[in-house]
Amino acid sequence: MRFEHETLSQRVLFGTGAAATHLVAEVARLGARRVMVIAAESEAAIAATLIEGIDVALVYTDVAPHVPIEKAEAARKAAAQVDADLLVCIGGGSTTGLAKAIAMVHAVPIVAIPTTYAGSEATNVWGLTEAARKTTGVDNAVLPVTVIYDAELTLSLPVELSVASGLNALAHCVDSMWAPRADPINQALAIEGVHALSWGLRLVVMDPEGTVGRERVLYGAYLAAVAFASAGSGMHHKICHVLGGAFGLPHAQTHATILPHVLAFNSAAVPDIEQRLADAFGSVTATVGLDKLRADTGAPTALRDYGFTEADIPEAVQLILPNIPASNPRPVTADNLETLLRAALVGAAAGQ
Ligand code: NAD
């Protein structure tokens, strides 16, 4: 075995029902005096209950998907105006993304309290959208110093969005297996993530009001994000990145829809990885395992349901193709990428 692996430094506090207590302790530990809380309007009610025990300089709610540059600049200005010394982001990946956009220019630490399974809180990756093009980059200044996980905070996430968001996390795991910096450490995290997400999501669907499944999905989402941050973006993420940035498709649903197609495309070329994923799904093959999970949880199937059209395919192919990593197990051409996108557009069976 020979590999290079870097582990990011971050404190993780995991406990159902404990987020408010953990937040008070973290703010005190970090000695913060001017806390800027970031939460979207739809996350404001969750945030309000969590911040009762801390002094807050500003609650900021102007959050939008994929972090438009104008929103980032306005938030940076607001942070500077209150001279924020700690950012507390409470919400999904869009909210975490806005905190990261501030941290990358003002070097303010972040405490992240995620309310979806997107996983941005455990990565040092930032994303910004300008003129319909999404740019991402890596900067350790945007890695939250602490993540506070509390499954109760995801109870209000509707089942459909919980499933899509959990499959977004699953995509981090699957893509990590063949991403440019895939190694035995991040692959091990990814495989445990597949196992946790696969069973956790079924429990969420069976009992959306319970916290057992949601705890498992949060745990899996964290593992998935750590694996992804370490392994980098593979083919799946490069596709979804373009679809989100250039065509405005919703993040979690796009990942959930594309994943079976990328798995079917790549898995035959990497039988050892295919076998490990199959075992993690508890299935005969990885693709059968994912298909079964998707059927059991009512996962989204077709990109056309989210505004993508046949006319968008040529531009999408052109934008995606140059970004496919050389590490991808199977060569990607304009033709096979177009076939994949056509299948994802209408929700055809993967790998046909
Ligand atoms: P999101 O943050 O846009 O949330 C989706 C919707 O759900 C929003 O309306 C939000 O307010 C609402 N919501 C969030 N939590 C809720 C809850 N508990 N109950 C009810 N409603 C709730 O979507 P997302 O999928 O979490 O994140 C997507 C964004 O995160 C994308 O921009 C993506 O690029 C980014 N992301 C970044 C990384 C990274 O490493 N940088 C990783 C994953 C995702």
CSV table of C-alpha atoms and ligand atoms in Angstrom, one decimal:
chain,number,residue,atom,x,y,z
A,1,MET,CA,0.0,0.0,0.0
A,2,ARG,CA,1.3,3.4,-0.9
A,3,PHE,CA,-0.7,6.6,-0.6
A,4,GLU,CA,-0.8,10.2,0.6
A,5,HIS,CA,-3.7,11.2,2.8
A,6,GLU,CA,-4.5,14.5,4.5
A,7,THR,CA,-7.0,14.6,7.4
A,8,LEU,CA,-8.7,18.0,8.0
A,9,SER,CA,-8.8,19.2,11.6
A,10,GLN,CA,-12.3,19.8,12.9
A,11,ARG,CA,-14.3,19.4,16.2
A,12,VAL,CA,-17.5,17.4,15.8
A,13,LEU,CA,-20.2,17.4,18.5
A,14,PHE,CA,-22.9,14.9,17.8
A,15,GLY,CA,-25.9,14.5,20.0
A,16,THR,CA,-29.6,14.4,19.4
A,17,GLY,CA,-31.4,17.2,21.4
A,18,ALA,CA,-28.0,18.7,22.4
A,19,ALA,CA,-27.4,21.4,19.8
A,20,ALA,CA,-28.3,24.4,21.9
A,21,THR,CA,-26.1,23.3,24.8
A,22,HIS,CA,-23.3,22.4,22.5
A,23,LEU,CA,-23.5,25.9,20.8
A,24,VAL,CA,-23.4,27.7,24.2
A,25,ALA,CA,-20.3,25.7,25.1
A,26,GLU,CA,-18.6,26.3,21.8
A,27,VAL,CA,-19.2,30.1,21.7
A,28,ALA,CA,-17.7,30.2,25.3
A,29,ARG,CA,-14.7,28.0,24.3
A,30,LEU,CA,-13.9,30.1,21.3
A,31,GLY,CA,-14.3,33.3,23.3
A,32,ALA,CA,-16.6,34.9,20.7
A,33,ARG,CA,-18.2,38.2,21.5
A,34,ARG,CA,-19.8,39.3,18.1
A,35,VAL,CA,-21.6,36.3,16.7
A,36,MET,CA,-23.2,36.6,13.3
A,37,VAL,CA,-25.9,33.9,12.9
A,38,ILE,CA,-26.7,32.9,9.3
A,39,ALA,CA,-30.0,31.0,8.6
A,40,ALA,CA,-32.3,31.2,5.6
A,41,GLU,CA,-35.9,32.4,6.2
A,42,SER,CA,-37.1,28.8,6.2
A,43,GLU,CA,-34.5,27.8,8.8
A,44,ALA,CA,-35.0,30.9,11.0
A,45,ALA,CA,-37.4,29.1,13.4
A,46,ILE,CA,-34.9,26.3,14.0
A,47,ALA,CA,-32.2,28.9,14.5
A,48,ALA,CA,-34.3,31.0,17.0
A,49,THR,CA,-34.6,28.1,19.4
A,50,LEU,CA,-30.8,27.3,19.2
A,51,ILE,CA,-29.5,30.8,19.8
A,52,GLU,CA,-31.4,31.7,22.9
A,53,GLY,CA,-28.4,31.0,25.2
A,54,ILE,CA,-25.8,33.1,23.3
A,55,ASP,CA,-25.3,36.8,22.6
A,56,VAL,CA,-25.9,37.6,19.0
A,57,ALA,CA,-24.6,40.6,17.1
A,58,LEU,CA,-26.6,39.9,13.9
A,59,VAL,CA,-29.1,37.4,12.5
A,60,TYR,CA,-28.7,37.3,8.7
A,61,THR,CA,-31.3,35.5,6.5
A,62,ASP,CA,-30.5,36.6,2.9
A,63,VAL,CA,-29.5,33.1,1.7
A,64,ALA,CA,-30.0,31.8,-1.8
A,65,PRO,CA,-29.1,28.5,-3.5
A,66,HIS,CA,-25.6,28.1,-4.9
A,67,VAL,CA,-24.3,31.3,-3.3
A,68,PRO,CA,-24.8,34.0,-5.9
A,69,ILE,CA,-21.8,36.4,-5.8
A,70,GLU,CA,-24.1,39.4,-5.0
A,71,LYS,CA,-25.5,37.6,-2.0
A,72,ALA,CA,-21.9,36.7,-0.9
A,73,GLU,CA,-20.8,40.4,-1.2
A,74,ALA,CA,-23.8,41.7,0.8
A,75,ALA,CA,-23.2,39.1,3.5
A,76,ARG,CA,-19.4,40.0,3.7
A,77,LYS,CA,-20.4,43.7,4.1
A,78,ALA,CA,-22.8,42.8,6.9
A,79,ALA,CA,-20.2,40.7,8.7
A,80,ALA,CA,-17.7,43.6,8.4
A,81,GLN,CA,-20.3,46.1,9.7
A,82,VAL,CA,-20.8,44.2,13.0
A,83,ASP,CA,-17.1,43.2,13.1
A,84,ALA,CA,-18.2,39.5,13.5
A,85,ASP,CA,-15.7,37.3,15.3
A,86,LEU,CA,-17.7,34.1,14.8
A,87,LEU,CA,-20.1,32.9,12.2
A,88,VAL,CA,-22.8,30.4,13.3
A,89,CYS,CA,-24.5,28.9,10.2
A,90,ILE,CA,-27.7,27.0,10.9
A,91,GLY,CA,-29.2,25.4,7.9
A,92,GLY,CA,-28.6,23.5,4.7
A,93,GLY,CA,-25.7,23.6,2.3
A,94,SER,CA,-26.7,27.0,0.9
A,95,THR,CA,-26.5,28.6,4.3
A,96,THR,CA,-23.2,26.9,5.1
A,97,GLY,CA,-22.0,28.1,1.7
A,98,LEU,CA,-22.8,31.7,2.5
A,99,ALA,CA,-20.8,31.5,5.8
A,100,LYS,CA,-17.9,30.0,3.8
A,101,ALA,CA,-18.1,32.9,1.3
A,102,ILE,CA,-17.7,35.3,4.3
A,103,ALA,CA,-14.9,33.3,5.9
A,104,MET,CA,-12.9,33.1,2.7
A,105,VAL,CA,-12.4,36.9,2.7
A,106,HIS,CA,-12.7,37.9,6.4
A,107,ALA,CA,-11.0,34.8,8.0
A,108,VAL,CA,-13.7,34.5,10.6
A,109,PRO,CA,-14.2,31.0,12.2
A,110,ILE,CA,-17.4,29.1,11.5
A,111,VAL,CA,-19.5,26.9,13.8
A,112,ALA,CA,-21.8,25.0,11.5
A,113,ILE,CA,-25.1,23.4,12.6
A,114,PRO,CA,-26.4,21.5,9.6
A,115,THR,CA,-30.1,20.9,9.1
A,116,THR,CA,-29.9,18.8,5.9
A,117,TYR,CA,-27.6,16.0,4.8
A,118,ALA,CA,-25.6,18.0,2.2
A,119,GLY,CA,-22.3,17.8,4.1
A,120,SER,CA,-20.8,21.1,3.2
A,121,GLU,CA,-20.0,21.6,7.0
A,122,ALA,CA,-17.3,19.0,6.9
A,123,THR,CA,-15.4,20.2,3.7
A,124,ASN,CA,-12.9,22.9,3.0
A,125,VAL,CA,-14.7,23.5,-0.4
A,126,TRP,CA,-16.4,26.8,-1.2
A,127,GLY,CA,-18.7,27.5,-4.1
A,128,LEU,CA,-19.9,30.8,-5.7
A,129,THR,CA,-22.1,31.4,-8.7
A,130,GLU,CA,-21.6,34.3,-11.0
A,131,ALA,CA,-23.2,34.9,-14.4
A,132,ALA,CA,-24.7,31.4,-14.3
A,133,ARG,CA,-21.3,29.7,-13.8
A,134,LYS,CA,-20.5,28.0,-10.6
A,135,THR,CA,-16.9,28.2,-9.3
A,136,THR,CA,-15.6,26.1,-6.5
A,137,GLY,CA,-12.3,26.2,-4.7
A,138,VAL,CA,-10.5,24.8,-1.7
A,139,ASP,CA,-9.4,26.9,1.2
A,140,ASN,CA,-8.9,25.7,4.8
A,141,ALA,CA,-10.2,29.1,6.0
A,142,VAL,CA,-13.7,28.0,5.1
A,143,LEU,CA,-13.6,24.7,6.9
A,144,PRO,CA,-15.9,25.1,10.0
A,145,VAL,CA,-13.9,24.8,13.2
A,146,THR,CA,-16.7,23.0,14.8
A,147,VAL,CA,-19.7,21.1,13.5
A,148,ILE,CA,-22.7,20.5,15.8
A,149,TYR,CA,-24.9,17.6,14.7
A,150,ASP,CA,-28.4,17.2,16.1
A,151,ALA,CA,-30.8,14.8,14.3
A,152,GLU,CA,-33.8,16.7,15.8
A,153,LEU,CA,-33.0,19.7,13.6
A,154,THR,CA,-33.6,17.6,10.5
A,155,LEU,CA,-37.1,16.4,11.6
A,156,SER,CA,-38.8,19.3,9.8
A,157,LEU,CA,-37.1,18.4,6.5
A,158,PRO,CA,-39.9,16.9,4.4
A,159,VAL,CA,-39.3,13.2,3.6
A,160,GLU,CA,-38.9,13.8,-0.1
A,161,LEU,CA,-36.1,16.4,0.5
A,162,SER,CA,-34.6,14.2,3.2
A,163,VAL,CA,-34.3,11.4,0.7
A,164,ALA,CA,-32.8,13.6,-2.0
A,165,SER,CA,-30.4,15.2,0.5
A,166,GLY,CA,-29.4,11.7,1.8
A,167,LEU,CA,-28.8,10.5,-1.7
A,168,ASN,CA,-26.6,13.7,-2.2
A,169,ALA,CA,-24.6,12.4,0.7
A,170,LEU,CA,-24.5,8.9,-0.8
A,171,ALA,CA,-23.2,10.4,-4.0
A,172,HIS,CA,-20.3,11.8,-2.0
A,173,CYS,CA,-19.5,8.3,-0.9
A,174,VAL,CA,-19.8,6.6,-4.3
A,175,ASP,CA,-17.9,9.3,-6.2
A,176,SER,CA,-15.1,9.2,-3.6
A,177,MET,CA,-14.3,5.6,-4.6
A,178,TRP,CA,-12.9,6.8,-7.9
A,179,ALA,CA,-12.2,10.5,-7.4
A,180,PRO,CA,-8.7,11.9,-8.2
A,181,ARG,CA,-7.4,11.5,-4.6
A,182,ALA,CA,-9.2,8.3,-3.7
A,183,ASP,CA,-7.2,6.4,-1.2
A,184,PRO,CA,-7.8,3.5,1.3
A,185,ILE,CA,-8.7,5.9,4.2
A,186,ASN,CA,-11.3,8.0,2.4
A,187,GLN,CA,-12.6,4.8,0.7
A,188,ALA,CA,-13.1,3.2,4.1
A,189,LEU,CA,-15.1,6.2,5.3
A,190,ALA,CA,-17.1,6.2,2.1
A,191,ILE,CA,-18.0,2.5,2.4
A,192,GLU,CA,-19.2,3.0,6.1
A,193,GLY,CA,-21.1,6.1,4.8
A,194,VAL,CA,-22.9,4.0,2.2
A,195,HIS,CA,-23.9,1.5,4.8
A,196,ALA,CA,-25.2,4.1,7.3
A,197,LEU,CA,-27.0,6.1,4.6
A,198,SER,CA,-28.6,3.0,3.0
A,199,TRP,CA,-30.2,1.8,6.2
A,200,GLY,CA,-30.7,5.2,7.7
A,201,LEU,CA,-32.7,6.5,4.7
A,202,ARG,CA,-35.0,3.6,4.8
A,203,LEU,CA,-35.7,4.2,8.5
A,204,VAL,CA,-36.4,7.9,7.8
A,205,VAL,CA,-39.0,6.9,5.2
A,206,MET,CA,-40.6,4.4,7.6
A,207,ASP,CA,-40.6,6.7,10.5
A,208,PRO,CA,-40.0,10.4,9.5
A,209,GLU,CA,-40.9,11.6,13.0
A,210,GLY,CA,-38.3,9.4,14.6
A,211,THR,CA,-34.7,10.3,15.2
A,212,VAL,CA,-33.0,6.9,14.9
A,213,GLY,CA,-32.9,6.9,11.1
A,214,ARG,CA,-32.1,10.6,10.9
A,215,GLU,CA,-29.2,10.1,13.3
A,216,ARG,CA,-27.8,7.4,11.1
A,217,VAL,CA,-28.2,9.6,8.0
A,218,LEU,CA,-26.5,12.5,9.7
A,219,TYR,CA,-23.6,10.2,10.7
A,220,GLY,CA,-23.4,8.9,7.2
A,221,ALA,CA,-23.6,12.4,5.7
A,222,TYR,CA,-20.6,13.4,7.8
A,223,LEU,CA,-18.5,10.4,6.8
A,224,ALA,CA,-19.5,11.1,3.2
A,225,ALA,CA,-18.4,14.7,3.3
A,226,VAL,CA,-15.1,13.8,5.0
A,227,ALA,CA,-14.5,11.2,2.3
A,228,PHE,CA,-15.4,13.7,-0.5
A,229,ALA,CA,-13.3,16.5,0.9
A,230,SER,CA,-10.3,14.1,1.0
A,231,ALA,CA,-10.9,12.3,-2.3
A,232,GLY,CA,-12.0,15.3,-4.4
A,233,SER,CA,-14.7,15.6,-7.1
A,234,GLY,CA,-15.2,12.7,-9.4
A,235,MET,CA,-17.3,12.4,-12.6
A,236,HIS,CA,-20.6,12.6,-10.7
A,237,HIS,CA,-19.8,15.9,-9.0
A,238,LYS,CA,-18.5,17.4,-12.2
A,239,ILE,CA,-21.8,16.7,-13.9
A,240,CYS,CA,-24.0,17.9,-11.1
A,241,HIS,CA,-21.8,21.0,-10.6
A,242,VAL,CA,-22.5,22.1,-14.2
A,243,LEU,CA,-26.2,21.2,-14.0
A,244,GLY,CA,-26.6,23.3,-10.8
A,245,GLY,CA,-24.5,26.3,-11.8
A,246,ALA,CA,-25.4,26.7,-15.5
A,247,PHE,CA,-29.0,25.4,-15.5
A,248,GLY,CA,-30.1,26.3,-12.0
A,249,LEU,CA,-31.2,22.7,-11.1
A,250,PRO,CA,-31.8,22.0,-7.4
A,251,HIS,CA,-28.7,20.5,-5.8
A,252,ALA,CA,-29.9,17.5,-3.8
A,253,GLN,CA,-32.5,16.3,-6.4
A,254,THR,CA,-29.9,16.6,-9.2
A,255,HIS,CA,-27.4,14.5,-7.3
A,256,ALA,CA,-30.1,11.9,-6.4
A,257,THR,CA,-31.1,11.7,-10.1
A,258,ILE,CA,-27.7,11.5,-11.7
A,259,LEU,CA,-26.1,9.0,-9.2
A,260,PRO,CA,-27.5,5.7,-10.6
A,261,HIS,CA,-26.4,6.7,-14.1
A,262,VAL,CA,-22.8,7.4,-13.1
A,263,LEU,CA,-22.6,4.3,-10.9
A,264,ALA,CA,-23.9,2.1,-13.8
A,265,PHE,CA,-21.5,3.9,-16.2
A,266,ASN,CA,-18.4,3.3,-14.0
A,267,SER,CA,-19.0,0.2,-12.0
A,268,ALA,CA,-18.2,-2.4,-14.6
A,269,ALA,CA,-14.8,-0.9,-15.1
A,270,VAL,CA,-13.9,-1.3,-11.3
A,271,PRO,CA,-15.1,-4.7,-10.2
A,272,ASP,CA,-13.4,-4.5,-6.8
A,273,ILE,CA,-15.0,-1.2,-5.9
A,274,GLU,CA,-18.3,-2.5,-7.3
A,275,GLN,CA,-18.1,-5.4,-4.9
A,276,ARG,CA,-17.3,-3.2,-1.9
A,277,LEU,CA,-20.3,-1.0,-2.7
A,278,ALA,CA,-22.5,-4.0,-3.3
A,279,ASP,CA,-21.6,-5.3,0.2
A,280,ALA,CA,-22.2,-1.9,1.8
A,281,PHE,CA,-25.7,-1.9,0.2
A,282,GLY,CA,-26.2,-5.5,1.3
A,283,SER,CA,-26.9,-6.4,-2.3
A,284,VAL,CA,-25.7,-8.6,-5.1
A,285,THR,CA,-24.4,-5.7,-7.1
A,286,ALA,CA,-23.9,-2.0,-6.4
A,287,THR,CA,-26.4,-0.9,-9.1
A,288,VAL,CA,-29.1,-3.3,-7.8
A,289,GLY,CA,-28.4,-2.1,-4.3
A,290,LEU,CA,-28.8,1.6,-5.3
A,291,ASP,CA,-31.9,0.9,-7.4
A,292,LYS,CA,-33.5,-1.0,-4.5
A,293,LEU,CA,-32.7,1.9,-2.1
A,294,ARG,CA,-34.1,4.4,-4.6
A,295,ALA,CA,-37.3,2.4,-5.0
A,296,ASP,CA,-37.7,1.9,-1.3
A,297,THR,CA,-37.4,5.6,-0.6
A,298,GLY,CA,-39.2,7.0,-3.6
A,299,ALA,CA,-36.1,8.9,-4.9
A,300,PRO,CA,-36.4,11.5,-7.7
A,301,THR,CA,-35.9,9.9,-11.2
A,302,ALA,CA,-35.9,12.5,-14.0
A,303,LEU,CA,-34.1,15.8,-14.5
A,304,ARG,CA,-36.9,17.1,-16.7
A,305,ASP,CA,-39.0,17.3,-13.4
A,306,TYR,CA,-36.5,20.0,-12.3
A,307,GLY,CA,-36.5,22.2,-15.4
A,308,PHE,CA,-33.7,20.5,-17.5
A,309,THR,CA,-34.7,20.1,-21.2
A,310,GLU,CA,-33.5,18.1,-24.2
A,311,ALA,CA,-32.3,21.4,-25.7
A,312,ASP,CA,-29.9,21.9,-22.7
A,313,ILE,CA,-28.0,18.7,-23.4
A,314,PRO,CA,-25.5,19.8,-26.0
A,315,GLU,CA,-24.4,22.8,-23.9
A,316,ALA,CA,-24.2,20.6,-20.8
A,317,VAL,CA,-22.0,18.1,-22.6
A,318,GLN,CA,-19.7,20.8,-23.7
A,319,LEU,CA,-19.4,22.3,-20.2
A,320,ILE,CA,-19.0,19.0,-18.4
A,321,LEU,CA,-16.6,17.1,-20.7
A,322,PRO,CA,-13.4,19.1,-20.1
A,323,ASN,CA,-13.9,18.8,-16.3
A,324,ILE,CA,-14.1,15.0,-16.1
A,325,PRO,CA,-11.1,13.9,-14.0
A,326,ALA,CA,-8.5,11.7,-15.7
A,327,SER,CA,-8.9,9.3,-12.8
A,328,ASN,CA,-12.3,8.3,-14.0
A,329,PRO,CA,-12.4,4.5,-14.4
A,330,ARG,CA,-14.0,4.6,-17.8
A,331,PRO,CA,-13.3,7.1,-20.6
A,332,VAL,CA,-16.0,9.7,-21.0
A,333,THR,CA,-16.8,10.9,-24.5
A,334,ALA,CA,-19.3,13.5,-25.8
A,335,ASP,CA,-21.4,10.5,-27.1
A,336,ASN,CA,-21.5,8.5,-23.9
A,337,LEU,CA,-22.1,11.6,-21.8
A,338,GLU,CA,-25.0,12.6,-24.0
A,339,THR,CA,-26.5,9.1,-23.7
A,340,LEU,CA,-26.1,9.4,-19.9
A,341,LEU,CA,-27.8,12.8,-19.8
A,342,ARG,CA,-30.6,11.7,-22.1
A,343,ALA,CA,-31.4,8.8,-19.7
A,344,ALA,CA,-31.2,11.0,-16.7
A,345,LEU,CA,-33.5,13.6,-18.4
A,346,VAL,CA,-36.4,11.2,-18.7
A,347,GLY,CA,-35.6,8.8,-15.9
A,348,ALA,CA,-34.8,5.8,-18.0
A,349,ALA,CA,-33.1,2.8,-16.4
A,350,ALA,CA,-29.4,3.5,-15.8
A,351,GLY,CA,-26.8,1.9,-18.0
A,352,GLN,CA,-29.0,1.1,-20.9
B,1,NAD,P1,-30.3,24.0,0.7
B,1,NAD,O1,-29.4,24.5,1.7
B,1,NAD,O2,-30.5,25.0,-0.5
B,1,NAD,O3,-31.7,23.7,1.4
B,1,NAD,C1,-32.8,23.3,0.6
B,1,NAD,C2,-34.1,23.9,1.2
B,1,NAD,O4,-34.4,23.3,2.5
B,1,NAD,C3,-33.9,25.4,1.6
B,1,NAD,O5,-35.1,26.0,1.3
B,1,NAD,C4,-33.7,25.4,3.1
B,1,NAD,O6,-34.0,26.6,3.7
B,1,NAD,C5,-34.6,24.2,3.5
B,1,NAD,N1,-34.2,23.6,4.8
B,1,NAD,C6,-33.0,23.3,5.2
B,1,NAD,N2,-33.0,22.6,6.3
B,1,NAD,C7,-34.3,22.4,6.6
B,1,NAD,C8,-35.0,21.8,7.7
B,1,NAD,N3,-34.4,21.1,8.7
B,1,NAD,N4,-36.4,21.8,7.7
B,1,NAD,C9,-37.1,22.4,6.7
B,1,NAD,N5,-36.4,23.0,5.6
B,1,NAD,C10,-35.1,23.0,5.6
B,1,NAD,O7,-29.9,22.6,0.1
B,1,NAD,P2,-28.8,21.6,0.4
B,1,NAD,O8,-29.0,20.4,-0.4
B,1,NAD,O9,-28.7,21.4,1.9
B,1,NAD,O10,-27.4,22.3,0.0
B,1,NAD,C11,-27.2,22.6,-1.3
B,1,NAD,C12,-26.0,23.6,-1.5
B,1,NAD,O11,-24.9,23.2,-0.7
B,1,NAD,C13,-25.6,23.7,-2.9
B,1,NAD,O12,-25.3,25.1,-3.2
B,1,NAD,C14,-24.3,22.9,-2.9
B,1,NAD,O13,-23.4,23.3,-3.9
B,1,NAD,C15,-23.8,23.1,-1.5
B,1,NAD,N6,-22.9,22.1,-1.1
B,1,NAD,C16,-21.6,22.4,-0.9
B,1,NAD,C17,-20.7,21.4,-0.5
B,1,NAD,C18,-19.3,21.8,-0.2
B,1,NAD,O14,-18.5,20.9,0.2
B,1,NAD,N7,-18.9,23.0,-0.4
B,1,NAD,C19,-21.2,20.1,-0.2
B,1,NAD,C20,-22.5,19.8,-0.4
B,1,NAD,C21,-23.4,20.8,-0.8
